[in-house]
Short mmCIF file of C-alpha atoms in Angstrom, two decimals:
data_model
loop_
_atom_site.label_atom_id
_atom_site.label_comp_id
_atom_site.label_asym_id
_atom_site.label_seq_id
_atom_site.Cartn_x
_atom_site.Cartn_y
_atom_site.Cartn_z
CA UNK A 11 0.00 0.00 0.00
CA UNK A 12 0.84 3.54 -0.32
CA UNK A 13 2.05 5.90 2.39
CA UNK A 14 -0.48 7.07 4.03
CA UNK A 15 -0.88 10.38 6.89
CA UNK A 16 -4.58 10.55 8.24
CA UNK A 17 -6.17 11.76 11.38
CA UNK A 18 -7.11 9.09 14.31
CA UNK A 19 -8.76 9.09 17.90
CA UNK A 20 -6.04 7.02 20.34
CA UNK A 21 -8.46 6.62 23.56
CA UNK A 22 -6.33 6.00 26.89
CA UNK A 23 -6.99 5.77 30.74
CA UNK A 24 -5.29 8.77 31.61
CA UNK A 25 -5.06 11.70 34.96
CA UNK A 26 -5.64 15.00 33.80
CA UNK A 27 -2.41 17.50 33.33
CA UNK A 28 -4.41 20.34 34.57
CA UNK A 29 -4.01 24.28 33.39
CA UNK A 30 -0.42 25.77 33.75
CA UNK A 31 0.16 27.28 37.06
CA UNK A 32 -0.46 31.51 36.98
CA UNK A 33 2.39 31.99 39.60
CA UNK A 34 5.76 32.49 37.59
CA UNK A 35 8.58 30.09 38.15
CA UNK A 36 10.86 32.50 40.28
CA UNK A 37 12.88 29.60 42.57
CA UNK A 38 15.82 28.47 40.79
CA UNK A 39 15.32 25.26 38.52
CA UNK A 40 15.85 22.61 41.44
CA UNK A 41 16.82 24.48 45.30
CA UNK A 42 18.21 21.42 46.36
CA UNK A 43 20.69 21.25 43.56
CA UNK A 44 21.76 20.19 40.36
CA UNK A 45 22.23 16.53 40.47
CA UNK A 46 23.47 15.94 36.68
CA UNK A 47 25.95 19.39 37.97
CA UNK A 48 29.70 17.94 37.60
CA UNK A 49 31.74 19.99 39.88
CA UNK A 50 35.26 21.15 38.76
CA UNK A 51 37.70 18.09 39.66
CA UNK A 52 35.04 15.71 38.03
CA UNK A 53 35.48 18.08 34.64
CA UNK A 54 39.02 17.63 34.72
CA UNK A 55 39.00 13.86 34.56
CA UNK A 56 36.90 14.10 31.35
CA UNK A 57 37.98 14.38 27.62
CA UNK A 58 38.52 18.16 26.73
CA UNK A 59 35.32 18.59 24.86
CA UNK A 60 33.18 16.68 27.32
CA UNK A 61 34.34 18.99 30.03
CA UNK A 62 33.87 22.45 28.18
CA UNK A 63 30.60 21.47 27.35
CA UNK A 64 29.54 19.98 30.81
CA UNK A 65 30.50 23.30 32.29
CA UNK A 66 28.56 25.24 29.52
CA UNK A 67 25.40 27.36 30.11
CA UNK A 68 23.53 25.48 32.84
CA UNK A 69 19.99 26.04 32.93
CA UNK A 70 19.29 28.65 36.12
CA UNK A 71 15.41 28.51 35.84
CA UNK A 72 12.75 27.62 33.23
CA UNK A 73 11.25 30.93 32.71
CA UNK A 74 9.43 32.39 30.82
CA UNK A 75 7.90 28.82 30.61
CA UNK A 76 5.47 27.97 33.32
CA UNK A 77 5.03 25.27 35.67
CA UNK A 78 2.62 22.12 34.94
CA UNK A 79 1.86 21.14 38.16
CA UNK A 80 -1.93 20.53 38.30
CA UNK A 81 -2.11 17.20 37.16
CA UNK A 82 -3.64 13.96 39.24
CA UNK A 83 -3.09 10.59 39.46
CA UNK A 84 -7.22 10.04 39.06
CA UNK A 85 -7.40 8.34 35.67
CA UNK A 86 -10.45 7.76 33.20
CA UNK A 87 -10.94 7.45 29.53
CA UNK A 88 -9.62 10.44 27.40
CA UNK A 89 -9.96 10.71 23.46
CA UNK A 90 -6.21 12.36 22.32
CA UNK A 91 -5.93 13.40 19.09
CA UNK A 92 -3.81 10.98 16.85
CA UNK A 93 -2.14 11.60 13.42
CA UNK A 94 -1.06 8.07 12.03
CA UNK A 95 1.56 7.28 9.55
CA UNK A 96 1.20 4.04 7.83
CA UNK A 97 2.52 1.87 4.78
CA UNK A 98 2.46 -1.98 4.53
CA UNK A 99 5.28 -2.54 7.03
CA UNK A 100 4.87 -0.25 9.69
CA UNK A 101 2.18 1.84 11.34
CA UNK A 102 3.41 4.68 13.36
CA UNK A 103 0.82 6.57 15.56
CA UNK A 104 1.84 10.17 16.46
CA UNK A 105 0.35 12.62 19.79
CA UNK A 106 0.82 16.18 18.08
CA UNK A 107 -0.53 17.40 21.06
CA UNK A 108 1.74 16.09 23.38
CA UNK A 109 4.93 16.54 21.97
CA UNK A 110 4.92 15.05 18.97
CA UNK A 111 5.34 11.49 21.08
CA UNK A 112 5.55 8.71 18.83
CA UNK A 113 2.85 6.69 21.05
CA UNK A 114 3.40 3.01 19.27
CA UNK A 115 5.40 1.88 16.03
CA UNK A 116 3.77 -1.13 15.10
CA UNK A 117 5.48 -3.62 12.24
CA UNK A 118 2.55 -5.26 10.56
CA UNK A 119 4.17 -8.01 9.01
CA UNK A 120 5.12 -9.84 12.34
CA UNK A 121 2.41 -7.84 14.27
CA UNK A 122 4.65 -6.51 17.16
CA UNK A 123 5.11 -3.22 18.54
CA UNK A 124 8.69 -1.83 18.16
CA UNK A 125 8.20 0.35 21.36
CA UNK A 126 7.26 0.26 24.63
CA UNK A 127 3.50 1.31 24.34
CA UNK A 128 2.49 2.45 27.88
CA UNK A 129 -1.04 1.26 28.44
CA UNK A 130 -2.19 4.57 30.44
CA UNK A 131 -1.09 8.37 30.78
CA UNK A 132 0.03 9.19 34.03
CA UNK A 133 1.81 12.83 34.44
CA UNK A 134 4.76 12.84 36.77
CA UNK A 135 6.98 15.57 37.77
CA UNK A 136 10.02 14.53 35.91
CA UNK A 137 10.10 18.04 33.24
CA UNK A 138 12.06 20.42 33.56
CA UNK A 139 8.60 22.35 34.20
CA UNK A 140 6.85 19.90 35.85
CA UNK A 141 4.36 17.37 34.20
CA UNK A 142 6.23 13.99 32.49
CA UNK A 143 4.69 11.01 30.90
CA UNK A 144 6.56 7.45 29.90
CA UNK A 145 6.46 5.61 26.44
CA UNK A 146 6.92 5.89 22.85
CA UNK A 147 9.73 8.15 21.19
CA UNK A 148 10.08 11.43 22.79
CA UNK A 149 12.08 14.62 21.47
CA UNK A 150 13.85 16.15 24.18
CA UNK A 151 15.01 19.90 23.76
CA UNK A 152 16.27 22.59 26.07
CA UNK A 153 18.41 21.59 28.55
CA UNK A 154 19.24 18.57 30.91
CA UNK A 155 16.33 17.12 31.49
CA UNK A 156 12.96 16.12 29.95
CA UNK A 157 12.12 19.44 28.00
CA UNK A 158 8.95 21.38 28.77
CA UNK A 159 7.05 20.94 25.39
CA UNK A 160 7.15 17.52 26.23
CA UNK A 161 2.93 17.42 27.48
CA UNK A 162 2.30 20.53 25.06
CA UNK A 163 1.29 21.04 21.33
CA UNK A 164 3.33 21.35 18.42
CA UNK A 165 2.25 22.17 14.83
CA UNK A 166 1.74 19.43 12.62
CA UNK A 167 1.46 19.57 9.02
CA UNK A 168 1.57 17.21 5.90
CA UNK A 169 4.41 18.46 3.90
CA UNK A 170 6.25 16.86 0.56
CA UNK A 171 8.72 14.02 1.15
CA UNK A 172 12.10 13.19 -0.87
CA UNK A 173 10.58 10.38 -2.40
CA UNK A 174 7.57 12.60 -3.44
CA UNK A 175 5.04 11.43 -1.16
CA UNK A 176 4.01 13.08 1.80
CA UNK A 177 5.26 13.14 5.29
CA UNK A 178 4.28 14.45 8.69
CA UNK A 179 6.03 18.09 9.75
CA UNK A 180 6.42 18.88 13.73
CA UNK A 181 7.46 22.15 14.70
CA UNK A 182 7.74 24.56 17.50
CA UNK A 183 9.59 27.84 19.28
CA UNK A 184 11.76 26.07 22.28
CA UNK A 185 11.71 29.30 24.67
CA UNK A 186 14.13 28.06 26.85
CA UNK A 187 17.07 28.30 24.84
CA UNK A 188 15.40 30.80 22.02
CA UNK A 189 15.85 27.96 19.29
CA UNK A 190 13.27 27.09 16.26
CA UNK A 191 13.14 22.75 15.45
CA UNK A 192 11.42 20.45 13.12
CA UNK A 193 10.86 17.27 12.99
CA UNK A 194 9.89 15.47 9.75
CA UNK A 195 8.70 12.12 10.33
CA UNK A 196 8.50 10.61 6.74
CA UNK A 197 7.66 6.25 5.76
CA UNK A 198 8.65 5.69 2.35
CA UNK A 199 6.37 3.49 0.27
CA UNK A 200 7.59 -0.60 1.14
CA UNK A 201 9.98 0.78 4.08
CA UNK A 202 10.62 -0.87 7.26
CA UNK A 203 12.44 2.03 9.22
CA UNK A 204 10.37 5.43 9.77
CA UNK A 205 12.88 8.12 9.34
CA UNK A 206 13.00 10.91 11.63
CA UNK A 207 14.91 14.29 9.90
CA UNK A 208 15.39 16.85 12.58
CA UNK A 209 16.44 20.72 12.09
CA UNK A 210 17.19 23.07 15.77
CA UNK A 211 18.08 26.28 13.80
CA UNK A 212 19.32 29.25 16.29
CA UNK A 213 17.90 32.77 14.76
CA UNK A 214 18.94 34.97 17.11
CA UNK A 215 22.14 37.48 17.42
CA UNK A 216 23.75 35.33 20.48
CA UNK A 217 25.26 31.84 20.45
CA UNK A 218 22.40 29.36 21.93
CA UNK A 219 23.22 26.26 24.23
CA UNK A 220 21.47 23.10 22.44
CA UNK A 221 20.25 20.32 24.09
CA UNK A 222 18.55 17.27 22.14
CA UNK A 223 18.22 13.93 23.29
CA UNK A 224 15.46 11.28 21.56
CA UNK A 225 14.29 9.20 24.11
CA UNK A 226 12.81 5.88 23.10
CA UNK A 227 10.69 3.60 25.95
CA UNK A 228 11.54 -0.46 25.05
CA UNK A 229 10.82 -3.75 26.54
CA UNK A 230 12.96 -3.91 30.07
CA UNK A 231 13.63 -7.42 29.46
CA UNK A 232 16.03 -6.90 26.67
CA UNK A 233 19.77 -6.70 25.90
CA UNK A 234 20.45 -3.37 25.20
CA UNK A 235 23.66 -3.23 22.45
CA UNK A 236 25.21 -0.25 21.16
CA UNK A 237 29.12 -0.18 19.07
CA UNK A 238 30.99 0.88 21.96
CA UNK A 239 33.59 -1.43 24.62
CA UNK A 240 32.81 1.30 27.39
CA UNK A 241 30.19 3.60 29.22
CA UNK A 242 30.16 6.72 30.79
CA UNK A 243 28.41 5.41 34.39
CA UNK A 244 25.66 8.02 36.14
CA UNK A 245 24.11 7.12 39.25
CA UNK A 246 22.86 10.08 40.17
CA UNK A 247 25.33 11.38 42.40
CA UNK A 248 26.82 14.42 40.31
CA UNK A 249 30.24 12.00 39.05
CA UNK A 250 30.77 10.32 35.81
CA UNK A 251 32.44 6.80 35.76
CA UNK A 252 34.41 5.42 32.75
CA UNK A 253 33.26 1.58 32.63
CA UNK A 254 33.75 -1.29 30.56
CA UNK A 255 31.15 -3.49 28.70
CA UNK A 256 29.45 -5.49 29.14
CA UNK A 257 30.16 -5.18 33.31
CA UNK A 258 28.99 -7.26 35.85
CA UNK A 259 26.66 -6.87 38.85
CA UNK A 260 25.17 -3.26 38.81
CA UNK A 261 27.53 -2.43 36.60
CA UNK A 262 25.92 -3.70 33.97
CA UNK A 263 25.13 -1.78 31.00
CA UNK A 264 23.54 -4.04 28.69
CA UNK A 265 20.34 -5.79 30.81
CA UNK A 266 18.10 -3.16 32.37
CA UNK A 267 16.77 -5.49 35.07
CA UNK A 268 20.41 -6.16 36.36
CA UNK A 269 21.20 -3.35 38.20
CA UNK A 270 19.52 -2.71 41.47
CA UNK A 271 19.14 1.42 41.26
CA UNK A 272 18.43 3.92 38.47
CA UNK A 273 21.39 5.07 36.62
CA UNK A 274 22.50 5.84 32.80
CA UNK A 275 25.20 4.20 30.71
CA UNK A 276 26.03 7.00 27.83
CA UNK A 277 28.00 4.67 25.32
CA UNK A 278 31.69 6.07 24.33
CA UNK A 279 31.07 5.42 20.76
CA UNK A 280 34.87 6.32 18.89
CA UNK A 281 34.55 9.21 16.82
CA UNK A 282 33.64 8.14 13.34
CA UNK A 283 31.92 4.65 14.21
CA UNK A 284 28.36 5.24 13.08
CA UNK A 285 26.53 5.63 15.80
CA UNK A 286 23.46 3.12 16.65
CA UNK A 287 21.67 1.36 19.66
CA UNK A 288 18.99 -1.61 19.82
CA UNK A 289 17.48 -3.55 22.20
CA UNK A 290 16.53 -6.81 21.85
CA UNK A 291 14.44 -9.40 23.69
CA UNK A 292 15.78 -13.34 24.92
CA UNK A 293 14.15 -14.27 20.55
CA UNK A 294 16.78 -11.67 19.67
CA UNK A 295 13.97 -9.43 18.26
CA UNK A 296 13.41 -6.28 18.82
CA UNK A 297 14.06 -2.13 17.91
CA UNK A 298 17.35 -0.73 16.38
CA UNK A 299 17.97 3.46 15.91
CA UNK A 300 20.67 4.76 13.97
CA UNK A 301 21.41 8.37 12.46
CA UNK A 302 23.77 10.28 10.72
CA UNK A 303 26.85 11.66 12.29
CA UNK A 304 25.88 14.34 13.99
CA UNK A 305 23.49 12.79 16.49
CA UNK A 306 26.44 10.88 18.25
CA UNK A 307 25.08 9.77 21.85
CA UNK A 308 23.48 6.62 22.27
CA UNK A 309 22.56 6.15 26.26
CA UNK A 310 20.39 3.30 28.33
CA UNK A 311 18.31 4.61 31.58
CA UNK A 312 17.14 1.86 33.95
CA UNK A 313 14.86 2.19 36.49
CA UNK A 314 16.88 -0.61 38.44
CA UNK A 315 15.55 -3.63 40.07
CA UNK A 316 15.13 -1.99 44.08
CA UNK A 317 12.01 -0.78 45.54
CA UNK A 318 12.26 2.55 44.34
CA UNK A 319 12.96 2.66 40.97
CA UNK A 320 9.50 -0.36 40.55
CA UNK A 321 7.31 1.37 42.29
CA UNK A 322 8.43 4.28 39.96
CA UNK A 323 7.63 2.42 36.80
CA UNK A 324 3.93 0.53 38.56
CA UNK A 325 3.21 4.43 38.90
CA UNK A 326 4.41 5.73 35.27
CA UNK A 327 2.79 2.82 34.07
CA UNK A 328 0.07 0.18 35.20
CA UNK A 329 1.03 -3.02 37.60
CA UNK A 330 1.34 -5.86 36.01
CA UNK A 331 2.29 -4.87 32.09
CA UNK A 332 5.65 -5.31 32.40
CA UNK A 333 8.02 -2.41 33.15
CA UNK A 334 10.39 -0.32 30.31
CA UNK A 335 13.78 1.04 29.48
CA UNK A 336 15.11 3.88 27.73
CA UNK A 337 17.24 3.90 24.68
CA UNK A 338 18.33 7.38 23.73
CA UNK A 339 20.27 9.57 20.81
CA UNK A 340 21.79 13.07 21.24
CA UNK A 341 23.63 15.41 20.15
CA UNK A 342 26.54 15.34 23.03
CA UNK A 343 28.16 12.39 24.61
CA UNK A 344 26.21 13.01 27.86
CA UNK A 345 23.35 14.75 28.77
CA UNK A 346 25.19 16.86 31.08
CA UNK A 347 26.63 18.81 28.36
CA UNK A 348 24.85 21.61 26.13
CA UNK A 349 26.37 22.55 22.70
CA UNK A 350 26.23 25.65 21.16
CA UNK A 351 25.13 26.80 18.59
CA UNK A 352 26.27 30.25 16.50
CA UNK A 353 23.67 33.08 15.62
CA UNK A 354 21.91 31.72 12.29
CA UNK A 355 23.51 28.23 12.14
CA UNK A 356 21.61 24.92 12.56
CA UNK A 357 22.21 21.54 13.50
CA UNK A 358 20.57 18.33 11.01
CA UNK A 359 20.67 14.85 11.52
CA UNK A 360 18.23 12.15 10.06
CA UNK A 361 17.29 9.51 12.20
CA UNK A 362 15.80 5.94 11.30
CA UNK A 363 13.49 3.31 13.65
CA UNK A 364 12.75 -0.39 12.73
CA UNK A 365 12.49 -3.62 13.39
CA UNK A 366 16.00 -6.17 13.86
CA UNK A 367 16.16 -9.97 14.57
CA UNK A 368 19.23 -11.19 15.32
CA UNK A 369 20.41 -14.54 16.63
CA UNK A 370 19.69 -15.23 20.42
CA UNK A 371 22.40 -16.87 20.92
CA UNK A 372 25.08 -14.78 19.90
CA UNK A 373 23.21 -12.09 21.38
CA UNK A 374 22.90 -12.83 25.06
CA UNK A 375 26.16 -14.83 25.06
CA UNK A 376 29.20 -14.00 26.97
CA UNK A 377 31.09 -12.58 23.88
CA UNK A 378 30.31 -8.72 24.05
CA UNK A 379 32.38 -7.94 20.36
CA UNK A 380 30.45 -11.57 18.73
CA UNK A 381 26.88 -9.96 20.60
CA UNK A 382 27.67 -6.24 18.43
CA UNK A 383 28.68 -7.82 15.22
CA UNK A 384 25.57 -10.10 15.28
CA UNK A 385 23.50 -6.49 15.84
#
């Protein structure tokens, strides 16, 4: 079948965000401090461009955006407004007014959803402005953090694709930072991988600190597999930790489920390596992301196996589905590190989703190098 862009009705259990809060946002960003702040020694340790940019242009507050902080956890049946994108080998299904989240990327032939699709909508105050919600592909702009437009509108339009089709154009004003993106989410005719082209384009007169990480919710029970022999380590606790992979114990940065507390694992992908990052279940099936160049992060969040980071996800999501991971691309190594961009310029990557299978074996066997060259 042909590409396809229409208009849908996704109906979910979900709390209410609420309005914006009146009452500007005068207290700095977090009065309890920074945790993703490196302090000076740490910066030192690091390679000379993760340490500039680390120590560049920290967010001090999220004005002139305003807090989301009305929202509930009483959930009931809400209608959201749905554009989907479909050919005969995927169906992706797009909230334009939250975000632009990519809700569920479904591959028809084998009838499985790439992503984790999170059965409810349940707002959490994980944003840099407040309200968060798990699941799907989300774009991430600002600063560190979950951006604030990502429970808000963005413009939508159907707009002419390379092949000359049609695809689906996102775009919005990210205050924050004083930035312009797009996102053009295009599924060529017979394609397996939707394609994601992104443009942040600075107009302004003074150098702007970027911030872009896409965030994509899979399976927790997977292998997570990216082309890199060590990981930058975050726990949480304002240091960085050069480890190898795959580790062992909580160390770990290849099973979600093995560690026992949240953390990240931002992949040290060598410069020039093209950058990717899958995850794949115990049938060696499962999602791969790759982009161009310019998009050269790849990064796992777990939730961890201890009592705090479950009763996170039984919140986030609903008890008994099965709880999620994060697979992520951006434009730094690490997400504590903003990169700037000069008055006029722009930063483009494009960006591709779909499908892998892969033999289990090699996969979840003890060889890490035989596990990335099966990927």
């Amino acid at each position: 079948m042909a590409t396809t862009i229409r208009r849908a009705v996704l109906t979910l259990p979900a709390a209410p965000l609420g309005p914006e809060n009146p009452l500007p946002a005068l207290l700095p960003r977090d009065p309890r401090g920074e945790a993703h702040r490196l302090d000076a020694p740490q910066r030192a340790a690091l390679p000379a461009d993760m340490a500039l940019q680390s120590g560049y242009a920290p967010l001090r507050s999220v004005l002139p955006v305003r807090l989301r902080d009305g929202y509930t956890r009483h959930r009931a049946p809400v209608d959201l407004d749905a554009l989907v994108i479909e050919n005969d080998r995927l169906r992706a299904t797009v909230l334009p007014g939250l975000g632009g989240r990519v809700h569920s990327l479904l591959h028809k032939p084998t009838g499985r959803d790439l992503l984790y699709v999170n059965p409810v909508l349940q707002p959490a105050d994980f944003a840099l402005n407040g309200a968060w919600f798990s699941g799907g592909i989300e774009w991430n702009i600002g600063a560190t953090g979950h951006g604030p437009l990502c429970t808000a509108p963005l413009h939508a339009a159907r707009v002419p694709a390379p092949d000359g089709g049609e695809m689906l154009r996102l775009w919005e004003w990210e205050r924050l930072r004083d930035v312009v993106f797009q996102i053009d989410l295009w599924l060529p005719e017979g394609a397996e991988f939707l394609y994601a082209g992104v443009r942040v384009r600075n107009p302004g007169e003074r150098t702007a600190p970027v911030y872009w990480w896409s965030n994509t919710a899979v399976p927790e029970n997977t292998r997570v597999l990216a082309p890199a022999d060590a990981a930058w380590h975050f726990g949480y606790d304002r240091s960085l930790r050069h480890v190898p992979l795959p580790g062992a114990g909580d160390a770990d940065g290849t099973y979600p489920p093995r560690g026992a507390y949240p953390a990240d694992f931002f992949h040290d992908i060598e410069d020039g390596a093209r950058p990717w990052i899958a995850a794949l279940d115990e049938r060696g099936h499962g999602l791969v992301q790759t982009s161009t160049a310019a998009l050269r992060g790849r990064k796992l969040f777990r939730w961890g196996s201890g009592a705090g980071g479950r009763r996170w996800q039984e919140w986030l999501t609903e008890p008994g589905t099965g709880g999620y991971a994060e697979i992520q691309a951006g434009l730094a190594r690490t997400q504590m590190e903003h990169v700037p961009l000069a008055p006029g310029a722009e930063f483009t990557w494009l960006e591709a989703y779909g499908p892998l299978s892969a033999d289990p074996a090699a996969i979840h066997g003890a060889d890490w190098a035989a596990a990335r060259a099966e990927a």
